[in-house]
Tab-separated table of C-alpha atoms in Angstrom:
chain	number	residue	atom	x	y	z
A	179	MET	CA	22.430	95.453	-73.859
A	180	VAL	CA	21.920	92.221	-75.819
A	181	PRO	CA	24.595	89.497	-76.106
A	182	LEU	CA	25.782	88.811	-79.638
A	183	SER	CA	25.668	85.303	-81.053
A	184	GLY	CA	29.419	84.664	-80.841
A	185	ASN	CA	31.613	83.801	-77.852
A	186	PHE	CA	31.483	87.352	-76.476
A	187	GLY	CA	30.411	90.858	-77.455
A	188	ALA	CA	27.107	92.720	-77.003
A	189	GLU	CA	24.921	95.178	-78.873
A	190	VAL	CA	22.772	98.129	-77.923
A	191	PRO	CA	19.735	98.348	-80.228
A	192	GLN	CA	18.480	101.788	-81.275
A	193	ALA	CA	21.348	103.667	-79.640
A	194	ASP	CA	21.196	107.472	-79.688
A	195	VAL	CA	24.746	108.463	-78.756
A	196	SER	CA	23.965	112.195	-78.741
A	197	SER	CA	21.436	111.863	-75.909
A	198	LEU	CA	23.091	109.283	-73.640
A	199	THR	CA	23.069	110.197	-69.977
A	200	ASP	CA	26.195	109.647	-67.915
A	201	ALA	CA	24.485	106.704	-66.224
A	202	ALA	CA	23.615	105.107	-69.576
A	203	LEU	CA	27.147	105.644	-70.882
A	204	LYS	CA	28.587	104.089	-67.742
A	205	ARG	CA	26.370	101.007	-68.222
A	206	ILE	CA	27.577	100.681	-71.821
A	207	LEU	CA	31.214	100.967	-70.773
A	208	LEU	CA	30.845	98.412	-67.988
A	209	CYS	CA	29.291	96.089	-70.557
A	210	LEU	CA	32.211	96.823	-72.881
A	211	TYR	CA	34.754	95.922	-70.182
A	212	GLY	CA	32.953	92.639	-69.565
A	213	GLN	CA	32.187	91.746	-73.194
A	214	ARG	CA	35.400	93.134	-74.873
A	215	PHE	CA	33.419	94.845	-77.655
A	216	VAL	CA	30.025	96.533	-77.945
A	217	VAL	CA	28.062	97.431	-81.083
A	218	LEU	CA	25.799	100.473	-80.894
A	219	ARG	CA	23.081	100.196	-83.547
A	220	THR	CA	22.532	103.855	-84.432
A	221	ALA	CA	20.196	105.553	-86.893
A	222	GLY	CA	23.179	107.469	-88.252
A	223	ILE	CA	25.535	110.060	-86.748
A	224	THR	CA	27.543	112.974	-88.102
A	225	LYS	CA	31.299	113.356	-87.725
A	226	ALA	CA	30.707	116.071	-85.150
A	227	GLN	CA	28.438	113.784	-83.105
A	228	PHE	CA	30.999	110.991	-83.373
A	229	VAL	CA	33.790	113.194	-82.022
A	230	GLU	CA	31.587	114.620	-79.273
A	231	PHE	CA	30.694	111.103	-78.114
A	232	ALA	CA	34.315	109.966	-78.310
A	233	ARG	CA	35.462	112.811	-76.058
A	234	ARG	CA	33.146	111.516	-73.341
A	235	VAL	CA	34.854	108.131	-73.565
A	236	GLY	CA	38.504	109.243	-73.704
A	237	ASP	CA	41.080	111.521	-75.280
A	238	PRO	CA	41.105	111.177	-79.102
A	239	ILE	CA	44.458	110.610	-80.787
A	240	ARG	CA	45.161	112.753	-83.856
A	241	LEU	CA	44.816	110.379	-86.813
A	242	SER	CA	44.505	112.579	-89.908
A	243	SER	CA	45.273	115.936	-91.468
A	244	ASP	CA	41.570	116.807	-91.772
A	245	PRO	CA	41.381	120.431	-90.549
A	246	ASP	CA	37.881	119.932	-89.136
A	247	PHE	CA	38.103	116.399	-87.744
A	248	PRO	CA	41.753	115.375	-87.186
A	249	GLU	CA	40.525	112.757	-84.697
A	250	ILE	CA	38.903	110.734	-87.493
A	251	ALA	CA	40.705	108.425	-89.919
A	252	ASN	CA	38.921	107.035	-92.965
A	253	ILE	CA	39.258	103.302	-93.512
A	254	THR	CA	38.099	102.419	-97.000
A	255	ASN	CA	38.658	100.127	-99.948
A	256	VAL	CA	37.771	102.831	-102.479
A	257	GLY	CA	40.577	104.038	-104.743
A	258	ILE	CA	43.293	102.032	-102.999
A	259	ASP	CA	46.185	99.952	-104.195
A	260	ALA	CA	44.750	96.639	-103.007
A	261	LYS	CA	48.114	94.897	-102.853
A	262	ALA	CA	49.817	97.663	-100.913
A	263	ARG	CA	47.100	98.745	-98.492
A	264	ARG	CA	44.294	96.277	-97.986
A	265	LEU	CA	46.328	94.039	-95.699
A	266	GLY	CA	47.681	96.731	-93.373
A	267	ALA	CA	45.470	95.811	-90.390
A	268	ALA	CA	45.019	92.146	-91.331
A	269	HIS	CA	47.141	90.866	-88.486
A	270	TRP	CA	46.421	90.265	-84.828
A	271	HIS	CA	47.441	93.316	-82.813
A	272	THR	CA	46.576	95.778	-80.064
A	273	ASP	CA	46.243	99.426	-81.101
A	274	GLN	CA	49.142	101.682	-80.059
A	275	SER	CA	51.045	98.902	-78.225
A	276	PHE	CA	54.251	100.128	-79.920
A	277	ARG	CA	53.973	103.452	-78.064
A	278	ASN	CA	54.624	104.305	-74.426
A	279	GLN	CA	51.113	105.703	-74.026
A	280	VAL	CA	48.782	102.885	-75.038
A	281	SER	CA	45.246	103.080	-76.390
A	282	SER	CA	42.195	102.577	-74.189
A	283	ILE	CA	39.276	102.186	-76.609
A	284	THR	CA	39.003	102.126	-80.398
A	285	MET	CA	35.795	103.131	-82.195
A	286	LEU	CA	34.707	102.420	-85.754
A	287	TYR	CA	31.595	103.935	-87.301
A	288	SER	CA	30.290	102.174	-90.401
A	289	VAL	CA	29.339	104.632	-93.168
A	290	LYS	CA	29.265	102.047	-95.966
A	291	ALA	CA	29.303	98.279	-95.487
A	292	PRO	CA	30.097	95.655	-98.156
A	293	GLY	CA	27.832	92.699	-98.724
A	294	HIS	CA	30.719	90.315	-98.103
A	295	GLY	CA	34.018	90.626	-96.261
A	296	GLY	CA	35.469	93.445	-94.202
A	297	GLU	CA	34.754	91.940	-90.775
A	298	THR	CA	36.792	92.628	-87.649
A	299	LYS	CA	37.923	89.669	-85.537
A	300	PHE	CA	38.478	89.893	-81.777
A	301	CYS	CA	40.358	87.798	-79.235
A	302	ASP	CA	39.393	87.811	-75.541
A	303	MET	CA	42.748	88.232	-73.801
A	304	ALA	CA	41.274	88.484	-70.302
A	305	GLY	CA	39.363	85.252	-70.779
A	306	ALA	CA	42.487	83.618	-72.161
A	307	TYR	CA	44.502	84.709	-69.115
A	308	ALA	CA	41.840	83.456	-66.692
A	309	ALA	CA	41.898	80.034	-68.371
A	310	LEU	CA	45.672	79.588	-68.001
A	311	PRO	CA	46.984	77.007	-65.499
A	312	GLU	CA	48.023	78.568	-62.207
A	313	PRO	CA	51.728	77.650	-62.656
A	314	THR	CA	51.729	79.504	-65.989
A	315	LYS	CA	50.138	82.563	-64.392
A	316	ARG	CA	52.820	82.597	-61.700
A	317	ARG	CA	55.499	82.263	-64.349
A	318	ILE	CA	54.301	85.198	-66.471
A	319	ASP	CA	52.678	87.630	-64.015
A	320	ASP	CA	55.806	89.770	-63.515
A	321	LEU	CA	57.289	89.578	-67.018
A	322	THR	CA	57.827	92.588	-69.268
A	323	VAL	CA	57.551	92.423	-73.059
A	324	VAL	CA	59.615	94.394	-75.569
A	325	HIS	CA	57.465	96.024	-78.276
A	326	ARG	CA	58.410	97.528	-81.632
A	327	HIS	CA	56.304	98.338	-84.694
A	328	GLY	CA	56.705	95.675	-87.360
A	329	VAL	CA	56.219	91.942	-87.682
A	330	SER	CA	56.015	90.324	-84.251
A	331	VAL	CA	58.214	87.360	-83.329
A	332	ALA	CA	54.913	85.667	-82.405
A	333	ALA	CA	53.028	86.600	-85.584
A	334	ARG	CA	50.128	84.292	-86.345
A	335	PRO	CA	49.841	82.245	-89.550
A	336	GLY	CA	48.249	84.426	-92.222
A	337	ASP	CA	49.188	87.707	-90.540
A	338	HIS	CA	50.341	90.466	-92.881
A	339	VAL	CA	52.956	93.184	-92.556
A	340	PRO	CA	51.560	96.202	-90.653
A	341	ILE	CA	51.738	99.668	-92.164
A	342	PRO	CA	53.676	102.114	-89.936
A	343	PRO	CA	52.311	105.562	-89.093
A	344	LYS	CA	53.673	108.283	-91.348
A	345	GLY	CA	57.188	109.235	-90.253
A	346	TRP	CA	57.358	106.550	-87.565
A	347	ASP	CA	60.859	105.459	-86.463
A	348	GLN	CA	60.763	101.709	-87.022
A	349	SER	CA	63.603	101.207	-84.542
A	350	ALA	CA	61.669	102.792	-81.648
A	351	THR	CA	61.240	100.277	-78.813
A	352	VAL	CA	59.073	100.342	-75.672
A	353	THR	CA	58.157	97.862	-72.945
A	354	HIS	CA	54.826	96.869	-71.398
A	355	PRO	CA	53.850	94.267	-68.784
A	356	LEU	CA	52.926	90.895	-70.259
A	357	VAL	CA	50.048	90.745	-67.774
A	358	ARG	CA	48.257	94.032	-67.118
A	359	ARG	CA	45.458	94.981	-64.773
A	360	HIS	CA	42.575	96.729	-66.477
A	361	PRO	CA	42.659	100.432	-65.537
A	362	ILE	CA	38.959	100.462	-64.570
A	363	THR	CA	38.025	96.923	-63.503
A	364	GLY	CA	41.387	95.770	-62.179
A	365	GLN	CA	40.956	92.474	-64.041
A	366	LYS	CA	44.167	90.726	-65.083
A	367	THR	CA	44.673	90.227	-68.810
A	368	LEU	CA	47.319	89.183	-71.283
A	369	TYR	CA	48.476	92.252	-73.184
A	370	ALA	CA	49.633	92.507	-76.827
A	371	ILE	CA	51.277	89.087	-76.946
A	372	THR	CA	51.587	89.419	-80.708
A	373	GLY	CA	51.361	92.320	-83.160
A	374	THR	CA	54.345	94.250	-81.804
A	375	SER	CA	55.911	91.838	-79.283
A	376	GLN	CA	59.609	91.267	-80.010
A	377	GLY	CA	61.000	89.658	-76.850
A	378	ILE	CA	60.863	89.524	-73.054
A	379	VAL	CA	63.115	91.548	-70.779
A	380	GLY	CA	65.786	89.400	-69.112
A	381	MET	CA	64.908	86.247	-71.065
A	382	GLU	CA	66.898	84.541	-73.793
A	383	GLN	CA	65.353	85.306	-77.175
A	384	ALA	CA	64.610	81.685	-78.073
A	385	GLU	CA	62.864	81.103	-74.738
A	386	ALA	CA	60.920	84.377	-75.065
A	387	GLU	CA	59.710	83.511	-78.549
A	388	SER	CA	58.701	80.035	-77.409
A	389	LEU	CA	56.695	81.447	-74.498
A	390	LEU	CA	54.965	84.092	-76.631
A	391	HIS	CA	54.022	81.470	-79.221
A	392	GLU	CA	52.738	79.188	-76.464
A	393	LEU	CA	50.539	81.972	-75.094
A	394	CYS	CA	49.279	82.844	-78.577
A	395	ASP	CA	48.425	79.223	-79.340
A	396	HIS	CA	46.350	79.210	-76.172
A	397	ALA	CA	44.737	82.633	-76.588
A	398	PHE	CA	43.702	82.254	-80.233
A	399	HIS	CA	41.750	79.085	-79.593
A	400	ASP	CA	38.281	79.303	-81.151
A	401	ARG	CA	36.544	79.769	-77.785
A	402	PHE	CA	38.346	83.079	-77.241
A	403	VAL	CA	37.683	84.462	-80.744
A	404	ALA	CA	34.664	86.342	-82.134
A	405	ARG	CA	34.012	88.474	-85.215
A	406	HIS	CA	31.764	91.346	-86.184
A	407	LYS	CA	30.078	91.836	-89.544
A	408	TYR	CA	29.337	95.542	-90.069
A	409	ARG	CA	26.009	97.048	-90.975
A	410	VAL	CA	25.565	100.656	-92.087
A	411	ASN	CA	25.397	103.006	-89.050
A	412	ASP	CA	26.999	100.498	-86.662
A	413	LEU	CA	29.228	102.163	-84.089
A	414	ILE	CA	31.547	99.592	-82.548
A	415	LEU	CA	33.776	100.066	-79.511
A	416	TRP	CA	36.429	97.641	-78.336
A	417	ASP	CA	38.516	97.537	-75.190
A	418	ASN	CA	42.196	97.519	-76.143
A	419	PRO	CA	43.514	96.366	-72.742
A	420	THR	CA	41.552	93.111	-72.942
A	421	ALA	CA	40.928	92.498	-76.662
A	422	MET	CA	43.230	91.994	-79.608
A	423	HIS	CA	41.790	92.442	-83.085
A	424	SER	CA	42.483	91.774	-86.744
A	425	ALA	CA	40.888	93.089	-89.916
A	426	SER	CA	39.658	90.648	-92.520
A	427	PRO	CA	41.320	91.383	-95.879
A	428	ILE	CA	39.055	92.973	-98.456
A	429	ALA	CA	39.683	93.691	-102.120
A	430	ALA	CA	39.448	97.122	-103.716
A	431	ALA	CA	35.866	98.310	-104.253
A	432	THR	CA	34.318	97.852	-107.672
A	433	GLY	CA	30.904	99.383	-106.872
A	434	PRO	CA	28.350	100.106	-104.109
A	435	ASP	CA	27.848	96.449	-103.185
A	436	ASP	CA	31.465	95.888	-102.125
A	437	THR	CA	32.361	99.358	-100.844
A	438	ARG	CA	33.587	99.749	-97.291
A	439	LEU	CA	33.967	103.055	-95.441
A	440	LEU	CA	34.609	103.265	-91.721
A	441	HIS	CA	35.382	106.308	-89.599
A	442	ARG	CA	37.916	105.437	-86.905
A	443	ILE	CA	38.703	107.163	-83.616
A	444	SER	CA	41.346	105.859	-81.206
A	445	LEU	CA	41.296	106.952	-77.576
A	446	ARG	CA	43.592	107.200	-74.593
A	447	GLY	CA	42.805	107.921	-70.969
A	448	THR	CA	39.856	107.306	-68.670
A	449	PRO	CA	36.210	107.873	-69.645
A	450	SER	CA	34.693	110.997	-68.123
A	451	VAL	CA	32.103	108.928	-66.225
A	452	PHE	CA	34.841	107.139	-64.245
A	453	PRO	CA	36.965	109.174	-61.827
A	454	HIS	CA	40.632	108.301	-62.293
A	455	GLU	CA	40.799	106.575	-58.934
A	456	GLU	CA	37.632	104.538	-59.437
A	457	THR	CA	37.830	100.816	-60.082
A	458	VAL	CA	35.060	98.256	-60.342
A	459	ALA	CA	35.240	95.048	-58.328
């Protein structure tokens, strides 16, 4: 694993995901948990290989109506209504935080990469938590946040309105701890402080919004933010418990030079190489 040039993140050069041993996969995942996102530089993989690899890392969530690969969603700027769709993920969020069962890892495989634009930005929420003053940690450690799909009360400047899943009940509300322990490492991290956060259980709304904004202002400082520029055949994984992300807006494609096509898989559960009871000190 090689550190990337930004504040965090790592890459694995010449990665062959179809031949990874359990030991090699475990090393990659431990790097992921420490670096928040990992880029596997592949020579190209098929959809079948992508799904097979994903199933070793978690339980894929059904994302499409594709009869052969319902685990894979296509993210593209080809043939889209740029005004209606290009901004759907261009807001800071944590995948699946509006559901009771949250996401573990998200994967994107780059089939076509534009010359400019289309990056993904990441925020290190575990690093942001660790850097908080001790009195703030004591204040927030036992708080519970109310989540609902839609514009967060702590939305960041420039964030755009998220697109709901097809048929999703926009009034559906769930709760998650403001500070979670990572399911594998046990590390404490801020969780989904914007994106779907709508309030804090037992706290007056004005005070809750003020606290969430305060935490966001801290967490989205430049030192906790990194971005990835895709190359063709990149396979990127990010750790949803400890990393928020945001897409960079991109206009509709006009030709090969500005075309973007990513295959996305979202996962739940524990990777097969980690027994459910195993944690890493």
